[in-house]
PDB file of C-alpha atoms in Angstrom:
ATOM      1  CA  MET A  25       2.975  50.298  -4.505  1.00 91.00           C
ATOM      2  CA  ILE A  26       3.947  53.266  -6.659  1.00 95.00           C
ATOM      3  CA  ARG A  27       2.984  56.384  -4.730  1.00 96.00           C
ATOM      4  CA  VAL A  28       1.792  59.245  -6.953  1.00 97.00           C
ATOM      5  CA  LEU A  29       1.144  62.938  -6.266  1.00 97.00           C
ATOM      6  CA  LEU A  30      -1.211  64.647  -8.758  1.00 96.00           C
ATOM      7  CA  VAL A  31      -0.691  68.358  -9.453  1.00 96.00           C
ATOM      8  CA  ASP A  32      -3.063  70.254 -11.745  1.00 94.00           C
ATOM      9  CA  ASP A  33      -5.067  73.439 -11.303  1.00 93.00           C
ATOM     10  CA  ASP A  34      -8.136  71.806 -12.906  1.00 92.00           C
ATOM     11  CA  PRO A  35     -10.048  69.603 -10.400  1.00 93.00           C
ATOM     12  CA  LEU A  36     -11.679  67.694 -13.254  1.00 92.00           C
ATOM     13  CA  VAL A  37      -8.292  66.742 -14.695  1.00 91.00           C
ATOM     14  CA  ARG A  38      -7.116  65.567 -11.274  1.00 93.00           C
ATOM     15  CA  SER A  39     -10.303  63.559 -10.848  1.00 93.00           C
ATOM     16  CA  GLY A  40      -9.844  61.905 -14.231  1.00 91.00           C
ATOM     17  CA  LEU A  41      -6.225  61.037 -13.513  1.00 92.00           C
ATOM     18  CA  ARG A  42      -7.099  59.648 -10.100  1.00 93.00           C
ATOM     19  CA  LEU A  43      -9.842  57.506 -11.648  1.00 92.00           C
ATOM     20  CA  MET A  44      -7.596  56.025 -14.325  1.00 89.00           C
ATOM     21  CA  LEU A  45      -4.705  55.381 -11.943  1.00 92.00           C
ATOM     22  CA  SER A  46      -6.917  53.839  -9.256  1.00 87.00           C
ATOM     23  CA  GLY A  47      -7.665  50.964 -11.597  1.00 88.00           C
ATOM     24  CA  ALA A  48      -4.060  49.749 -11.296  1.00 92.00           C
ATOM     25  CA  ASP A  49      -3.307  47.414  -8.387  1.00 92.00           C
ATOM     26  CA  ASP A  50       0.241  48.706  -7.990  1.00 94.00           C
ATOM     27  CA  ILE A  51      -0.429  52.485  -8.068  1.00 95.00           C
ATOM     28  CA  GLU A  52      -1.739  54.658  -5.230  1.00 95.00           C
ATOM     29  CA  VAL A  53      -2.592  58.364  -5.527  1.00 96.00           C
ATOM     30  CA  VAL A  54      -1.477  59.639  -2.129  1.00 97.00           C
ATOM     31  CA  ALA A  55      -2.310  63.344  -2.521  1.00 96.00           C
ATOM     32  CA  GLU A  56      -3.413  66.090  -4.903  1.00 96.00           C
ATOM     33  CA  ALA A  57      -2.490  69.746  -5.366  1.00 95.00           C
ATOM     34  CA  GLY A  58      -3.832  72.585  -7.483  1.00 94.00           C
ATOM     35  CA  ASP A  59      -0.646  74.633  -7.574  1.00 93.00           C
ATOM     36  CA  GLY A  60       3.068  73.913  -7.822  1.00 92.00           C
ATOM     37  CA  GLY A  61       3.682  75.888  -4.656  1.00 92.00           C
ATOM     38  CA  GLU A  62       1.982  73.140  -2.638  1.00 94.00           C
ATOM     39  CA  VAL A  63       4.289  70.432  -3.953  1.00 94.00           C
ATOM     40  CA  PRO A  64       7.289  70.646  -1.562  1.00 92.00           C
ATOM     41  CA  ALA A  65       5.141  70.353   1.571  1.00 94.00           C
ATOM     42  CA  LEU A  66       3.124  67.463   0.112  1.00 95.00           C
ATOM     43  CA  VAL A  67       6.296  65.650  -0.912  1.00 95.00           C
ATOM     44  CA  ASP A  68       7.571  65.997   2.654  1.00 93.00           C
ATOM     45  CA  GLU A  69       4.283  64.702   4.062  1.00 95.00           C
ATOM     46  CA  TYR A  70       3.472  61.851   1.675  1.00 95.00           C
ATOM     47  CA  ALA A  71       6.863  60.864   0.170  1.00 94.00           C
ATOM     48  CA  PRO A  72       5.546  60.060  -3.335  1.00 96.00           C
ATOM     49  CA  ASP A  73       7.668  58.088  -5.794  1.00 95.00           C
ATOM     50  CA  LEU A  74       6.389  60.167  -8.694  1.00 94.00           C
ATOM     51  CA  VAL A  75       4.762  63.553  -9.267  1.00 95.00           C
ATOM     52  CA  LEU A  76       2.376  63.782 -12.237  1.00 95.00           C
ATOM     53  CA  MET A  77       2.208  67.533 -12.833  1.00 93.00           C
ATOM     54  CA  ASP A  78       0.682  70.024 -15.243  1.00 92.00           C
ATOM     55  CA  ILE A  79       3.355  72.255 -16.768  1.00 89.00           C
ATOM     56  CA  ARG A  80       1.053  75.297 -17.057  1.00 87.00           C
ATOM     57  CA  MET A  81      -0.604  76.539 -13.863  1.00 90.00           C
ATOM     58  CA  PRO A  82      -1.551  80.109 -12.913  1.00 87.00           C
ATOM     59  CA  GLY A  83       0.386  80.146  -9.632  1.00 86.00           C
ATOM     60  CA  VAL A  84       3.684  78.268  -9.385  1.00 91.00           C
ATOM     61  CA  ASP A  85       3.879  76.361 -12.658  1.00 89.00           C
ATOM     62  CA  GLY A  86       5.194  72.865 -13.202  1.00 90.00           C
ATOM     63  CA  LEU A  87       8.551  74.051 -14.481  1.00 89.00           C
ATOM     64  CA  ALA A  88       9.303  76.081 -11.342  1.00 91.00           C
ATOM     65  CA  ALA A  89       8.017  73.288  -9.103  1.00 92.00           C
ATOM     66  CA  THR A  90      10.233  70.743 -10.865  1.00 90.00           C
ATOM     67  CA  ARG A  91      13.308  72.901 -10.332  1.00 88.00           C
ATOM     68  CA  LEU A  92      12.457  73.189  -6.638  1.00 88.00           C
ATOM     69  CA  LEU A  93      12.072  69.422  -6.325  1.00 89.00           C
ATOM     70  CA  ARG A  94      15.217  68.505  -8.248  1.00 82.00           C
ATOM     71  CA  ALA A  95      17.267  70.736  -5.948  1.00 82.00           C
ATOM     72  CA  ARG A  96      16.273  68.559  -2.982  1.00 85.00           C
ATOM     73  CA  PRO A  97      18.075  65.377  -1.888  1.00 83.00           C
ATOM     74  CA  ARG A  98      16.483  62.191  -3.287  1.00 84.00           C
ATOM     75  CA  PRO A  99      13.581  63.933  -5.053  1.00 88.00           C
ATOM     76  CA  PRO A 100      10.654  62.028  -6.573  1.00 92.00           C
ATOM     77  CA  ALA A 101      10.515  61.600 -10.331  1.00 90.00           C
ATOM     78  CA  VAL A 102       8.439  64.187 -12.198  1.00 91.00           C
ATOM     79  CA  VAL A 103       6.322  63.553 -15.283  1.00 91.00           C
ATOM     80  CA  MET A 104       4.916  66.652 -16.945  1.00 88.00           C
ATOM     81  CA  LEU A 105       1.423  66.875 -18.428  1.00 87.00           C
ATOM     82  CA  THR A 106       0.303  69.265 -21.148  1.00 81.00           C
ATOM     83  CA  THR A 107      -2.681  69.794 -23.421  1.00 78.00           C
ATOM     84  CA  PHE A 108      -0.438  71.248 -26.121  1.00 70.00           C
ATOM     85  CA  LYS A 109       1.077  69.019 -28.807  1.00 60.00           C
ATOM     86  CA  ALA A 110       3.894  71.508 -29.359  1.00 54.00           C
ATOM     87  CA  ASP A 111       4.555  72.929 -25.912  1.00 57.00           C
ATOM     88  CA  ASP A 112       7.366  75.476 -26.048  1.00 64.00           C
ATOM     89  CA  GLN A 113       8.481  74.480 -22.545  1.00 72.00           C
ATOM     90  CA  VAL A 114       9.281  70.850 -23.366  1.00 72.00           C
ATOM     91  CA  LEU A 115      13.037  71.343 -23.475  1.00 73.00           C
ATOM     92  CA  SER A 116      13.050  73.588 -20.408  1.00 76.00           C
ATOM     93  CA  ALA A 117      11.108  71.017 -18.395  1.00 77.00           C
ATOM     94  CA  LEU A 118      13.363  68.144 -19.420  1.00 76.00           C
ATOM     95  CA  ARG A 119      16.489  70.165 -18.703  1.00 75.00           C
ATOM     96  CA  ALA A 120      15.045  71.015 -15.299  1.00 78.00           C
ATOM     97  CA  GLY A 121      14.975  67.306 -14.529  1.00 80.00           C
ATOM     98  CA  ALA A 122      11.542  66.029 -15.583  1.00 83.00           C
ATOM     99  CA  ALA A 123      11.639  62.301 -16.312  1.00 82.00           C
ATOM    100  CA  GLY A 124       8.963  62.474 -18.967  1.00 81.00           C
ATOM    101  CA  PHE A 125       6.314  64.443 -20.775  1.00 81.00           C
ATOM    102  CA  LEU A 126       2.797  63.267 -21.645  1.00 83.00           C
ATOM    103  CA  LEU A 127      -0.202  64.783 -23.383  1.00 82.00           C
ATOM    104  CA  LYS A 128      -3.305  64.912 -21.187  1.00 82.00           C
ATOM    105  CA  HIS A 129      -5.361  63.073 -23.803  1.00 82.00           C
ATOM    106  CA  THR A 130      -2.940  60.122 -23.720  1.00 83.00           C
ATOM    107  CA  PRO A 131      -5.034  56.908 -23.364  1.00 86.00           C
ATOM    108  CA  PRO A 132      -5.431  55.772 -19.722  1.00 86.00           C
ATOM    109  CA  ALA A 133      -3.562  52.513 -20.241  1.00 87.00           C
ATOM    110  CA  GLU A 134      -0.565  54.425 -21.609  1.00 85.00           C
ATOM    111  CA  ILE A 135      -0.514  56.818 -18.647  1.00 89.00           C
ATOM    112  CA  VAL A 136      -0.552  53.860 -16.257  1.00 91.00           C
ATOM    113  CA  ALA A 137       2.262  52.231 -18.247  1.00 89.00           C
ATOM    114  CA  ALA A 138       4.198  55.506 -18.184  1.00 88.00           C
ATOM    115  CA  VAL A 139       3.983  55.682 -14.390  1.00 92.00           C
ATOM    116  CA  ARG A 140       5.376  52.166 -14.160  1.00 91.00           C
ATOM    117  CA  ARG A 141       8.172  52.914 -16.628  1.00 86.00           C
ATOM    118  CA  VAL A 142       9.304  56.012 -14.748  1.00 87.00           C
ATOM    119  CA  LYS A 143       9.303  54.072 -11.476  1.00 86.00           C
ATOM    120  CA  ALA A 144      11.548  51.523 -13.221  1.00 82.00           C
ATOM    121  CA  GLY A 145      13.944  54.281 -14.284  1.00 77.00           C
ATOM    122  CA  GLU A 146      12.850  54.539 -17.921  1.00 75.00           C
ATOM    123  CA  PRO A 147      11.961  57.885 -19.599  1.00 69.00           C
ATOM    124  CA  VAL A 148       8.511  58.518 -21.055  1.00 75.00           C
ATOM    125  CA  LEU A 149       7.587  60.861 -23.882  1.00 68.00           C
ATOM    126  CA  SER A 150       4.387  60.894 -25.916  1.00 62.00           C
ATOM    127  CA  PRO A 151       5.197  60.364 -29.629  1.00 58.00           C
ATOM    128  CA  ALA A 152       3.922  63.853 -30.466  1.00 59.00           C
ATOM    129  CA  VAL A 153       6.118  65.356 -27.766  1.00 60.00           C
ATOM    130  CA  THR A 154       9.117  63.365 -29.003  1.00 61.00           C
ATOM    131  CA  GLU A 155       8.617  64.779 -32.507  1.00 58.00           C
ATOM    132  CA  GLN A 156       8.475  68.298 -31.087  1.00 61.00           C
ATOM    133  CA  LEU A 157      11.557  67.696 -28.951  1.00 62.00           C
ATOM    134  CA  ILE A 158      13.622  66.453 -31.876  1.00 57.00           C
ATOM    135  CA  ALA A 159      12.446  69.394 -33.986  1.00 61.00           C
ATOM    136  CA  GLN A 160      13.510  71.870 -31.291  1.00 60.00           C
ATOM    137  CA  VAL A 161      16.883  70.198 -30.799  1.00 57.00           C
ATOM    138  CA  THR A 162      17.704  70.083 -34.501  1.00 53.00           C
ATOM    139  CA  GLN A 163      16.203  73.350 -35.739  1.00 57.00           C
ATOM    140  CA  GLY A 164      18.270  76.413 -36.594  1.00 48.00           C
ATOM    141  CA  THR A 165      21.924  76.212 -37.574  1.00 41.00           C
ATOM    142  CA  ALA A 166      23.778  73.048 -38.365  1.00 42.00           C
ATOM    143  CA  THR A 167      24.108  70.713 -35.405  1.00 45.00           C
ATOM    144  CA  ASP A 168      27.891  70.907 -35.223  1.00 48.00           C
ATOM    145  CA  GLN A 169      27.814  74.722 -35.172  1.00 49.00           C
ATOM    146  CA  ARG A 170      25.412  75.228 -32.267  1.00 60.00           C
ATOM    147  CA  PRO A 171      26.805  75.959 -28.764  1.00 67.00           C
ATOM    148  CA  GLU A 172      24.716  73.086 -27.388  1.00 74.00           C
ATOM    149  CA  ALA A 173      26.516  70.683 -29.726  1.00 80.00           C
ATOM    150  CA  THR A 174      29.952  71.733 -28.482  1.00 84.00           C
ATOM    151  CA  GLU A 175      28.894  71.399 -24.857  1.00 85.00           C
ATOM    152  CA  ALA A 176      27.267  68.026 -25.521  1.00 86.00           C
ATOM    153  CA  ARG A 177      30.362  66.614 -27.235  1.00 88.00           C
ATOM    154  CA  THR A 178      32.543  67.896 -24.393  1.00 89.00           C
ATOM    155  CA  ARG A 179      30.343  66.102 -21.887  1.00 89.00           C
ATOM    156  CA  LEU A 180      30.332  62.869 -23.881  1.00 92.00           C
ATOM    157  CA  ASP A 181      34.135  62.931 -24.086  1.00 92.00           C
ATOM    158  CA  ARG A 182      34.105  62.165 -20.355  1.00 93.00           C
ATOM    159  CA  LEU A 183      32.698  58.704 -21.086  1.00 93.00           C
ATOM    160  CA  GLY A 184      34.522  55.489 -21.763  1.00 92.00           C
ATOM    161  CA  GLU A 185      33.899  53.608 -25.001  1.00 93.00           C
ATOM    162  CA  ARG A 186      31.227  51.262 -23.644  1.00 94.00           C
ATOM    163  CA  GLU A 187      29.591  54.055 -21.653  1.00 94.00           C
ATOM    164  CA  ARG A 188      29.369  56.094 -24.831  1.00 93.00           C
ATOM    165  CA  GLU A 189      27.713  53.189 -26.664  1.00 94.00           C
ATOM    166  CA  VAL A 190      25.167  52.880 -23.863  1.00 94.00           C
ATOM    167  CA  ALA A 191      24.559  56.657 -23.886  1.00 93.00           C
ATOM    168  CA  VAL A 192      23.858  56.624 -27.634  1.00 91.00           C
ATOM    169  CA  ALA A 193      21.452  53.719 -27.171  1.00 89.00           C
ATOM    170  CA  VAL A 194      19.664  55.666 -24.434  1.00 86.00           C
ATOM    171  CA  GLY A 195      19.450  58.591 -26.863  1.00 83.00           C
ATOM    172  CA  GLN A 196      17.798  56.284 -29.372  1.00 80.00           C
ATOM    173  CA  GLY A 197      15.080  55.536 -26.819  1.00 75.00           C
ATOM    174  CA  LYS A 198      16.114  51.961 -26.088  1.00 82.00           C
ATOM    175  CA  THR A 199      15.229  50.313 -22.785  1.00 81.00           C
ATOM    176  CA  ASN A 200      17.848  48.695 -20.562  1.00 86.00           C
ATOM    177  CA  ALA A 201      16.782  45.264 -21.776  1.00 86.00           C
ATOM    178  CA  GLU A 202      17.121  46.314 -25.426  1.00 87.00           C
ATOM    179  CA  ILE A 203      20.543  47.840 -24.757  1.00 90.00           C
ATOM    180  CA  ALA A 204      21.681  44.675 -22.994  1.00 92.00           C
ATOM    181  CA  ALA A 205      20.653  42.532 -25.968  1.00 92.00           C
ATOM    182  CA  GLU A 206      22.156  44.875 -28.555  1.00 92.00           C
ATOM    183  CA  LEU A 207      25.501  45.389 -26.803  1.00 93.00           C
ATOM    184  CA  TYR A 208      25.787  41.846 -25.377  1.00 94.00           C
ATOM    185  CA  MET A 209      25.799  43.000 -21.746  1.00 93.00           C
ATOM    186  CA  SER A 210      23.970  41.809 -18.686  1.00 93.00           C
ATOM    187  CA  LEU A 211      21.085  43.949 -17.458  1.00 90.00           C
ATOM    188  CA  ALA A 212      23.052  44.713 -14.298  1.00 92.00           C
ATOM    189  CA  THR A 213      25.999  45.956 -16.369  1.00 94.00           C
ATOM    190  CA  VAL A 214      23.756  48.255 -18.396  1.00 93.00           C
ATOM    191  CA  LYS A 215      22.244  49.691 -15.225  1.00 90.00           C
ATOM    192  CA  ALA A 216      25.733  50.266 -13.818  1.00 93.00           C
ATOM    193  CA  HIS A 217      26.828  52.028 -17.011  1.00 94.00           C
ATOM    194  CA  VAL A 218      23.734  54.268 -16.945  1.00 92.00           C
ATOM    195  CA  SER A 219      24.461  55.181 -13.333  1.00 90.00           C
ATOM    196  CA  HIS A 220      28.074  56.064 -14.201  1.00 93.00           C
ATOM    197  CA  ILE A 221      26.941  58.069 -17.246  1.00 94.00           C
ATOM    198  CA  LEU A 222      24.528  60.115 -15.135  1.00 90.00           C
ATOM    199  CA  THR A 223      27.340  60.926 -12.711  1.00 91.00           C
ATOM    200  CA  LYS A 224      29.910  61.799 -15.377  1.00 93.00           C
ATOM    201  CA  LEU A 225      27.512  63.935 -17.423  1.00 92.00           C
ATOM    202  CA  GLU A 226      26.120  65.575 -14.275  1.00 86.00           C
ATOM    203  CA  HIS A 227      22.587  64.600 -15.254  1.00 84.00           C
ATOM    204  CA  THR A 228      19.691  63.432 -13.106  1.00 76.00           C
ATOM    205  CA  ASN A 229      17.789  61.119 -15.466  1.00 77.00           C
ATOM    206  CA  ARG A 230      17.876  59.264 -18.791  1.00 80.00           C
ATOM    207  CA  VAL A 231      15.976  61.949 -20.661  1.00 76.00           C
ATOM    208  CA  GLN A 232      18.827  64.376 -20.063  1.00 81.00           C
ATOM    209  CA  ILE A 233      21.281  61.775 -21.386  1.00 86.00           C
ATOM    210  CA  ALA A 234      19.127  61.502 -24.513  1.00 81.00           C
ATOM    211  CA  LEU A 235      19.095  65.280 -24.937  1.00 80.00           C
ATOM    212  CA  THR A 236      22.883  65.425 -24.725  1.00 87.00           C
ATOM    213  CA  VAL A 237      23.221  62.655 -27.301  1.00 87.00           C
ATOM    214  CA  HIS A 238      20.789  64.442 -29.647  1.00 81.00           C
ATOM    215  CA  HIS A 239      22.580  67.778 -29.206  1.00 81.00           C
ATOM    216  CA  ALA A 240      25.843  66.042 -30.111  1.00 85.00           C
ATOM    217  CA  GLY A 241      24.243  64.713 -33.291  1.00 81.00           C
ATOM    218  CA  LEU A 242      24.680  61.061 -32.336  1.00 78.00           C
ATOM    219  CA  ALA A 243      21.016  59.959 -32.402  1.00 65.00           C
TER     220      ALA A 243
END
């Protein structure tokens, strides 16, 4: 079972999420919270695999709660929820360690699929959020002139040739299976490369790898 903690200040939103997730045989909502400040204690008590959390809450918001969780040993994955198509905190949330970002009006089947993908180690981003993310990463001065680009290229220089190929494929949104087929590797080899990339780049999830690749202008 995939154990999920729901965090949203709106009880109706939590109720709707619980209803849609309860229809899946492999997902269990173990607890709910109305504020990010409740999250650490609930994680200790219920040990969820994934936290589905609103980014905007009046008390401790999702961004602050994510930072608190990612600072802990073996934290659960975090998927952010928002009602805004162009949320100005997308990049901040992903840099803080969120494994994905979904719009609240995402169809139920897609939210269930997203929970499963994150549990499997894959990132999830609604198409509208992906468009906004790419726009934020590429806006402003030329890519090769931005400080983020220099830092990203420096990080990627730590990788070996095959690791770099895998990183670029991750940045293009490919799954492990797609990367394995494209680069003629076994699935186990791809997973090993991703693990090494995370360590070398000092990242916590695939979304951060993708951000680095985009900042470097390679995807």
